[in-house]
Each structure stands twice: as structure tokens, then as C-alpha cells.
Short mmCIF file of C-alpha atoms and ligand atoms in Angstrom, two decimals:
data_model
loop_
_atom_site.label_atom_id
_atom_site.label_comp_id
_atom_site.label_asym_id
_atom_site.label_seq_id
_atom_site.Cartn_x
_atom_site.Cartn_y
_atom_site.Cartn_z
CA UNK A 258 -8.58 -14.10 5.97
CA UNK A 259 -11.44 -12.65 3.96
CA UNK A 260 -11.40 -9.02 2.86
CA UNK A 261 -12.52 -6.62 5.57
CA UNK A 262 -13.73 -3.12 5.46
CA UNK A 263 -11.45 -0.32 6.84
CA UNK A 264 -12.83 2.59 8.65
CA UNK A 265 -10.86 5.66 9.60
CA UNK A 266 -12.41 8.37 11.63
CA UNK A 267 -11.00 11.85 12.48
CA UNK A 268 -7.45 10.51 12.42
CA UNK A 269 -4.78 13.03 13.39
CA UNK A 270 -1.20 11.96 13.55
CA UNK A 271 2.44 12.93 12.97
CA UNK A 272 5.91 12.61 14.31
CA UNK A 273 6.80 13.78 17.73
CA UNK A 274 5.38 17.40 17.90
CA UNK A 275 4.93 17.61 14.17
CA UNK A 276 1.30 17.18 13.12
CA UNK A 277 0.86 15.88 9.61
CA UNK A 278 -2.59 14.33 9.36
CA UNK A 279 -5.54 16.46 10.48
CA UNK A 280 -8.83 14.79 11.03
CA UNK A 281 -8.74 12.29 8.23
CA UNK A 282 -11.92 10.25 7.73
CA UNK A 283 -12.77 7.74 5.07
CA UNK A 284 -13.97 4.22 4.78
CA UNK A 285 -13.21 1.44 2.27
CA UNK A 286 -15.77 -1.35 1.84
CA UNK A 287 -14.57 -4.99 2.05
CA UNK A 288 -12.77 -5.93 -1.11
CA UNK A 289 -12.77 -2.40 -2.55
CA UNK A 290 -9.64 -0.55 -3.98
CA UNK A 291 -8.84 2.89 -2.73
CA UNK A 292 -6.41 5.15 -4.58
CA UNK A 293 -4.70 7.72 -2.17
CA UNK A 294 -3.35 10.57 -4.27
CA UNK A 295 -1.74 13.92 -3.57
CA UNK A 296 1.45 15.77 -4.36
CA UNK A 297 4.78 15.19 -2.61
CA UNK A 298 4.79 15.77 1.11
CA UNK A 299 1.01 15.83 1.51
CA UNK A 300 0.83 13.02 3.96
CA UNK A 301 0.25 9.90 1.95
CA UNK A 302 3.07 7.84 3.52
CA UNK A 303 2.20 9.22 6.91
CA UNK A 304 -1.42 7.98 6.43
CA UNK A 305 -0.31 4.43 5.56
CA UNK A 306 2.31 4.46 8.31
CA UNK A 307 -0.30 5.59 10.77
CA UNK A 308 -2.76 2.79 9.77
CA UNK A 309 0.09 0.42 10.31
CA UNK A 310 0.76 1.96 13.78
CA UNK A 311 4.09 3.46 13.08
CA UNK A 312 3.56 7.15 13.73
CA UNK A 313 2.39 9.25 16.72
CA UNK A 314 -1.37 9.40 16.82
CA UNK A 315 -3.06 12.44 18.35
CA UNK A 316 -6.65 11.40 17.94
CA UNK A 317 -9.15 9.47 15.94
CA UNK A 318 -9.99 5.85 15.26
CA UNK A 319 -9.07 2.97 12.96
CA UNK A 320 -11.29 -0.11 12.59
CA UNK A 321 -10.49 -3.16 10.57
CA UNK A 322 -13.80 -5.01 10.20
CA UNK A 323 -15.22 -5.29 13.72
CA UNK A 324 -11.92 -4.72 15.40
CA UNK A 325 -10.84 -1.42 16.73
CA UNK A 326 -7.01 -1.40 16.21
CA UNK A 327 -6.48 2.17 17.26
CA UNK A 328 -4.68 1.36 20.47
CA UNK A 329 -2.75 -1.75 19.48
CA UNK A 330 0.85 -2.24 18.34
CA UNK A 331 2.02 -2.65 14.71
CA UNK A 332 2.71 -6.27 15.33
CA UNK A 333 -0.80 -6.91 16.53
CA UNK A 334 -2.31 -4.88 13.65
CA UNK A 335 -0.44 -7.22 11.33
CA UNK A 336 -1.97 -10.19 13.07
CA UNK A 337 -5.42 -8.64 12.74
CA UNK A 338 -4.86 -8.65 8.94
CA UNK A 339 -3.12 -5.43 8.04
CA UNK A 340 -0.43 -5.87 5.45
CA UNK A 341 1.93 -2.85 4.86
CA UNK A 342 4.31 -2.65 1.92
CA UNK A 343 6.28 0.54 2.78
CA UNK A 344 7.63 3.06 0.16
CA UNK A 345 11.21 2.02 1.09
CA UNK A 346 11.34 -1.54 -0.06
CA UNK A 347 12.50 -3.17 3.08
CA UNK A 348 14.10 -6.34 1.94
CA UNK A 349 17.06 -8.08 3.59
CA UNK A 350 19.99 -7.48 1.14
CA UNK A 351 22.16 -10.30 2.60
CA UNK A 352 19.39 -12.93 2.38
CA UNK A 353 18.26 -14.77 -0.70
CA UNK A 354 14.86 -14.19 -2.30
CA UNK A 355 13.59 -17.43 -0.86
CA UNK A 356 14.99 -16.59 2.68
CA UNK A 357 13.34 -13.13 2.41
CA UNK A 358 9.99 -14.89 1.55
CA UNK A 359 10.37 -17.36 4.53
CA UNK A 360 10.19 -14.22 6.80
CA UNK A 361 6.70 -13.56 5.45
CA UNK A 362 5.57 -17.11 5.72
CA UNK A 363 5.72 -17.12 9.46
CA UNK A 364 4.09 -20.41 10.68
CA UNK A 365 2.90 -21.45 7.27
CA UNK A 366 4.49 -24.49 5.43
CA UNK A 367 7.30 -23.86 2.99
CA UNK A 368 5.17 -25.20 0.10
CA UNK A 369 3.04 -22.12 0.53
CA UNK A 370 5.90 -20.08 -1.10
CA UNK A 371 4.36 -21.26 -4.40
CA UNK A 372 1.65 -18.58 -3.90
CA UNK A 373 4.41 -15.88 -4.07
CA UNK A 374 5.99 -17.51 -7.16
CA UNK A 375 2.68 -17.84 -8.92
CA UNK A 376 2.09 -14.15 -8.39
CA UNK A 377 5.65 -13.12 -9.49
CA UNK A 378 7.30 -15.84 -11.59
CA UNK A 379 10.48 -13.72 -11.68
CA UNK A 380 10.91 -14.33 -8.01
CA UNK A 381 11.01 -18.06 -8.63
CA UNK A 382 13.70 -17.62 -11.32
CA UNK A 383 15.74 -15.60 -8.88
CA UNK A 384 15.02 -17.47 -5.73
CA UNK A 385 18.68 -18.10 -4.89
CA UNK A 386 19.80 -14.51 -5.71
CA UNK A 387 20.57 -12.19 -2.82
CA UNK A 388 18.21 -9.34 -2.09
CA UNK A 389 21.07 -6.94 -3.01
CA UNK A 390 21.29 -8.44 -6.51
CA UNK A 391 17.77 -7.58 -7.50
CA UNK A 392 16.59 -4.87 -9.72
CA UNK A 393 14.23 -2.20 -8.31
CA UNK A 394 11.20 -3.99 -9.79
CA UNK A 395 12.24 -7.32 -8.45
CA UNK A 396 12.77 -5.75 -4.96
CA UNK A 397 9.19 -4.39 -5.14
CA UNK A 398 7.89 -7.76 -6.16
CA UNK A 399 9.71 -9.33 -3.23
CA UNK A 400 8.59 -6.81 -0.76
CA UNK A 401 4.95 -7.19 -1.84
CA UNK A 402 5.09 -10.95 -2.05
CA UNK A 403 6.52 -11.23 1.45
CA UNK A 404 3.54 -9.13 2.77
CA UNK A 405 1.02 -11.19 0.76
CA UNK A 406 2.25 -14.43 2.28
CA UNK A 407 0.88 -13.14 5.59
CA UNK A 408 -2.53 -13.26 3.96
CA UNK A 409 -3.60 -9.74 4.91
CA UNK A 410 -7.14 -8.79 4.68
CA UNK A 411 -6.30 -5.08 4.20
CA UNK A 412 -3.23 -4.39 2.07
CA UNK A 413 -1.48 -0.96 2.05
CA UNK A 414 0.78 -0.31 -0.94
CA UNK A 415 2.94 2.80 -0.90
CA UNK A 416 4.18 3.92 -4.41
CA UNK A 417 4.98 0.43 -5.67
CA UNK A 418 5.73 1.86 -9.15
CA UNK A 419 8.23 4.54 -7.96
CA UNK A 420 11.29 4.54 -10.16
CA UNK A 421 10.29 1.53 -12.27
CA UNK A 422 10.21 1.07 -16.00
CA UNK A 423 6.78 1.05 -17.70
CA UNK A 424 6.92 -2.67 -18.53
CA UNK A 425 7.54 -3.58 -14.90
CA UNK A 426 4.85 -1.20 -13.75
CA UNK A 427 2.39 -2.99 -15.93
CA UNK A 428 3.47 -6.39 -14.53
CA UNK A 429 3.04 -5.09 -11.00
CA UNK A 430 -0.38 -3.50 -11.71
CA UNK A 431 -1.54 -6.74 -13.21
CA UNK A 432 -0.56 -8.65 -10.14
CA UNK A 433 -2.32 -6.16 -7.93
CA UNK A 434 -5.46 -6.37 -10.08
CA UNK A 435 -5.41 -10.14 -9.89
CA UNK A 436 -5.14 -9.95 -6.06
CA UNK A 437 -8.04 -7.48 -5.92
CA UNK A 438 -10.10 -9.63 -8.29
CA UNK A 439 -9.64 -12.70 -6.09
CA UNK A 440 -11.74 -10.67 -3.65
CA UNK A 441 -10.02 -11.50 -0.41
CA UNK A 442 -8.18 -8.18 0.11
CA UNK A 443 -9.18 -4.54 0.55
CA UNK A 444 -6.39 -2.59 -1.09
CA UNK A 445 -5.21 1.01 -0.51
CA UNK A 446 -2.76 2.22 -3.14
CA UNK A 447 -0.69 5.33 -2.89
CA UNK A 448 0.73 6.34 -6.28
CA UNK A 449 2.10 9.32 -8.06
CA UNK A 450 1.39 7.54 -11.37
CA UNK A 451 -2.12 8.88 -11.26
CA UNK A 452 -3.40 7.08 -14.45
CA UNK A 453 -2.27 3.69 -13.10
CA UNK A 454 -3.88 4.41 -9.80
CA UNK A 455 -7.15 5.37 -11.35
CA UNK A 456 -7.24 2.47 -13.62
CA UNK A 457 -6.87 0.22 -10.62
CA UNK A 458 -9.15 1.91 -8.10
CA UNK A 459 -12.88 2.18 -7.49
CA UNK A 460 -12.59 4.87 -4.94
CA UNK A 461 -10.20 7.82 -4.59
CA UNK A 462 -9.14 10.31 -1.94
CA UNK A 463 -6.83 13.19 -2.58
CA UNK A 464 -4.81 14.53 0.35
CA UNK A 465 -3.62 18.08 0.67
CA UNK A 466 -1.53 19.09 3.67
CA UNK A 467 -2.69 16.17 5.72
CA UNK A 468 -6.39 16.54 5.07
CA UNK A 469 -8.78 14.82 2.73
CA UNK A 470 -9.35 17.51 0.12
CA UNK A 471 -11.36 15.45 -2.37
CA UNK A 472 -13.16 12.17 -2.50
CA UNK A 473 -15.08 10.35 -5.22
CA UNK A 474 -14.74 7.88 -7.98
CA UNK A 475 -11.97 7.69 -10.59
CA UNK A 476 -14.27 8.89 -13.38
CA UNK A 477 -15.50 11.83 -11.21
CA UNK A 478 -11.93 12.86 -10.67
CA UNK A 479 -10.94 12.68 -14.36
CA UNK A 480 -13.90 14.96 -15.12
CA UNK A 481 -12.96 17.43 -12.40
CA UNK A 482 -10.16 19.36 -14.23
CA UNK A 483 -9.94 22.00 -11.45
CA UNK A 484 -9.25 19.50 -8.78
CA UNK A 485 -6.88 17.55 -10.89
CA UNK A 486 -4.87 20.80 -11.59
CA UNK A 487 -5.15 22.28 -8.14
CA UNK A 488 -4.50 19.18 -5.97
CA UNK A 489 -2.45 16.97 -8.26
CA UNK A 490 -0.63 19.56 -10.30
CA UNK A 491 -1.12 17.95 -13.60
CA UNK A 492 -2.90 19.54 -16.62
CA UNK A 493 -5.49 16.68 -17.29
CA UNK A 494 -6.06 13.05 -17.38
CA UNK A 495 -7.13 10.94 -20.35
N1 ATP B 147 9.89 10.94 10.25
C1 ATP B 147 9.36 12.16 10.01
N2 ATP B 147 9.64 13.03 10.97
C2 ATP B 147 9.11 14.36 10.74
N3 ATP B 147 8.42 14.77 9.67
C3 ATP B 147 8.19 13.84 8.75
C4 ATP B 147 8.65 12.54 8.80
N4 ATP B 147 8.34 11.86 7.67
C5 ATP B 147 7.66 12.82 6.96
N5 ATP B 147 7.56 13.98 7.57
C6 ATP B 147 6.84 15.22 7.06
O1 ATP B 147 5.51 14.84 6.94
C7 ATP B 147 4.92 15.52 5.78
C8 ATP B 147 4.25 14.39 4.95
O2 ATP B 147 5.19 13.47 4.44
P1 ATP B 147 4.80 12.12 3.79
O3 ATP B 147 6.04 11.34 3.66
O4 ATP B 147 3.66 11.51 4.46
O5 ATP B 147 4.32 12.66 2.40
P2 ATP B 147 3.96 11.92 1.04
O6 ATP B 147 2.64 12.37 0.64
O7 ATP B 147 4.11 10.43 1.22
O8 ATP B 147 5.09 12.43 -0.01
P3 ATP B 147 5.90 11.67 -1.21
O9 ATP B 147 4.97 11.77 -2.34
O10 ATP B 147 7.05 12.49 -1.43
O11 ATP B 147 6.18 10.32 -0.74
C9 ATP B 147 6.07 16.11 5.02
O12 ATP B 147 6.02 17.52 5.39
C10 ATP B 147 7.24 15.52 5.70
O13 ATP B 147 8.48 16.42 5.67
MG1 MG B 148 5.36 8.99 0.40
#
């Protein structure tokens, strides 16, 4: 599938009676890279989960390209081209790396697993290892590769670098950049490692208590020391 734009309009959502997102609006052009930033508990995961159709929605709309996916199930959203790599790396611990990847292949031929191995050669080296035997970084690679095999046109990545060593973070960010440069995916990246996210992204939104509190380019954010300190709680960037 080619990259498609994502449009979110006045989205309000939460869990049962708990409202978390309030009237969130933004759009991401086809093939662009959006960083979603914000301190802990500000609603970043809830936003991605809502886009994937996994929370309770109170109002608003979500469009992927020409398709309004607001009312459809998570499974149908995935078929419409939405790929979600959740914060909890949901791999099957008792299946091998290769068996985990088969799940992402769906109807595609086995030979297409090469796409995943080309992206993450470590997975090829460990293809017969069980999911439970992987390091955190390898689990993240597996979780991402499995989603990529579904050839999403919009990819949602929730804190892929969480808890990983700098060298692995670099490897992952390189793989994401290669995906983005190939031009067939629109990518939303939630990250607490602000510098990595800003190096990657061309657009940024910052969430505060479920609302979009700031939007702009990475360079505008770096220059806006007040926002960086107030909304991200760090003293400065660069
Ligand atoms: N399943 C749930 N049921 C009820 N409330 C929830 C649930 N998941 C999250 N919340 C609440 O929603 C708010 C936003 O949480 P969310 O996980 O979206 O934040 P986040 O920005 O991803 O944080 P972090 O950086 O820690 O991952 C928090 O107040 C959280 O307690
Ligand atoms: Mg989160």
C-alpha cells in the first residue's frame, strides 16, 4: 500500500467513563513523520490506541486517506492500512522468531519474510530462538517487523526505544528512517527520547493532559525553550 495521509478531528476518547483525550486534532501528510511527545500519563499511548480502535471513543473522526475509519473495528483498520506497534511488545513467547513473523505475513508467501530479515538482520540470526529468549531490543525489532510485514500505509510506533541501550536505539532509529525514506509509510512515533524523535520527525505535536498543547516543526520546538521546559520537563535540547 502507498503511504496515505492521516487526519484526526476533534477526537475525544478514554476508558469506560474516564476521558483521557479531549478534542485532539491534527493531520499528517502522506509519507510524513510525526513525533508525538509529552510527559508520562499525558495520553500518548491512548492516542495511538484510539487510532487503532482499542479505546472508547466519545467523539471525533479519524480518516486514513479517503477512508473514514472512525466507526470500524481494529481488525478492519489494520486491513485499511493501519499498523500498530504497541508500547508493550506483544510477541508470542512460546513461538520462535520465525513463527512470530508468520503471524504478520497473513496471506503473503513465506519468502516475503526476507523483508523483515533485511530490515533487522539480527532476527535472521535468531530466527529459531523462542520469543522468550530475546533481548528487549530484539523483541522490539520482532514486534515492529511483524507489523511491517502487513505493509501498513500508516505506522504507529509507541516508545520503541523504551529501556534499550543506546547502540540498539541507534539501530532501530536507522531502520525507521529507512522505512520512512522508502516513502510508502506515514509514521507516528511516540518517544520519551526527545532528541531521537526530533531527529527523525518532520512534524511534532506535544500532548498535555489529553490535549494538543503545541504543534510545529522539530526546529521550532528546539528554539522554544519555554515549551520544552513546561511541556516536556527538560531544561533544553541541543
Ligand atoms: N486502561 C486504562 N484504564 C483507565 N485509565 C487508563 C488506562 N490506560 C491509561 N489510563 C490513564 O490515561 C491517562 C493517559 O495514559 P497514557 O498511557 O495514554 O499516557 P502516556 O502519555 O502514554 O504515558 P507514558 O509516557 O507513561 O507511556 C493516564 O492518566 C492513565 O492513568
Ligand atoms: Mg505510553
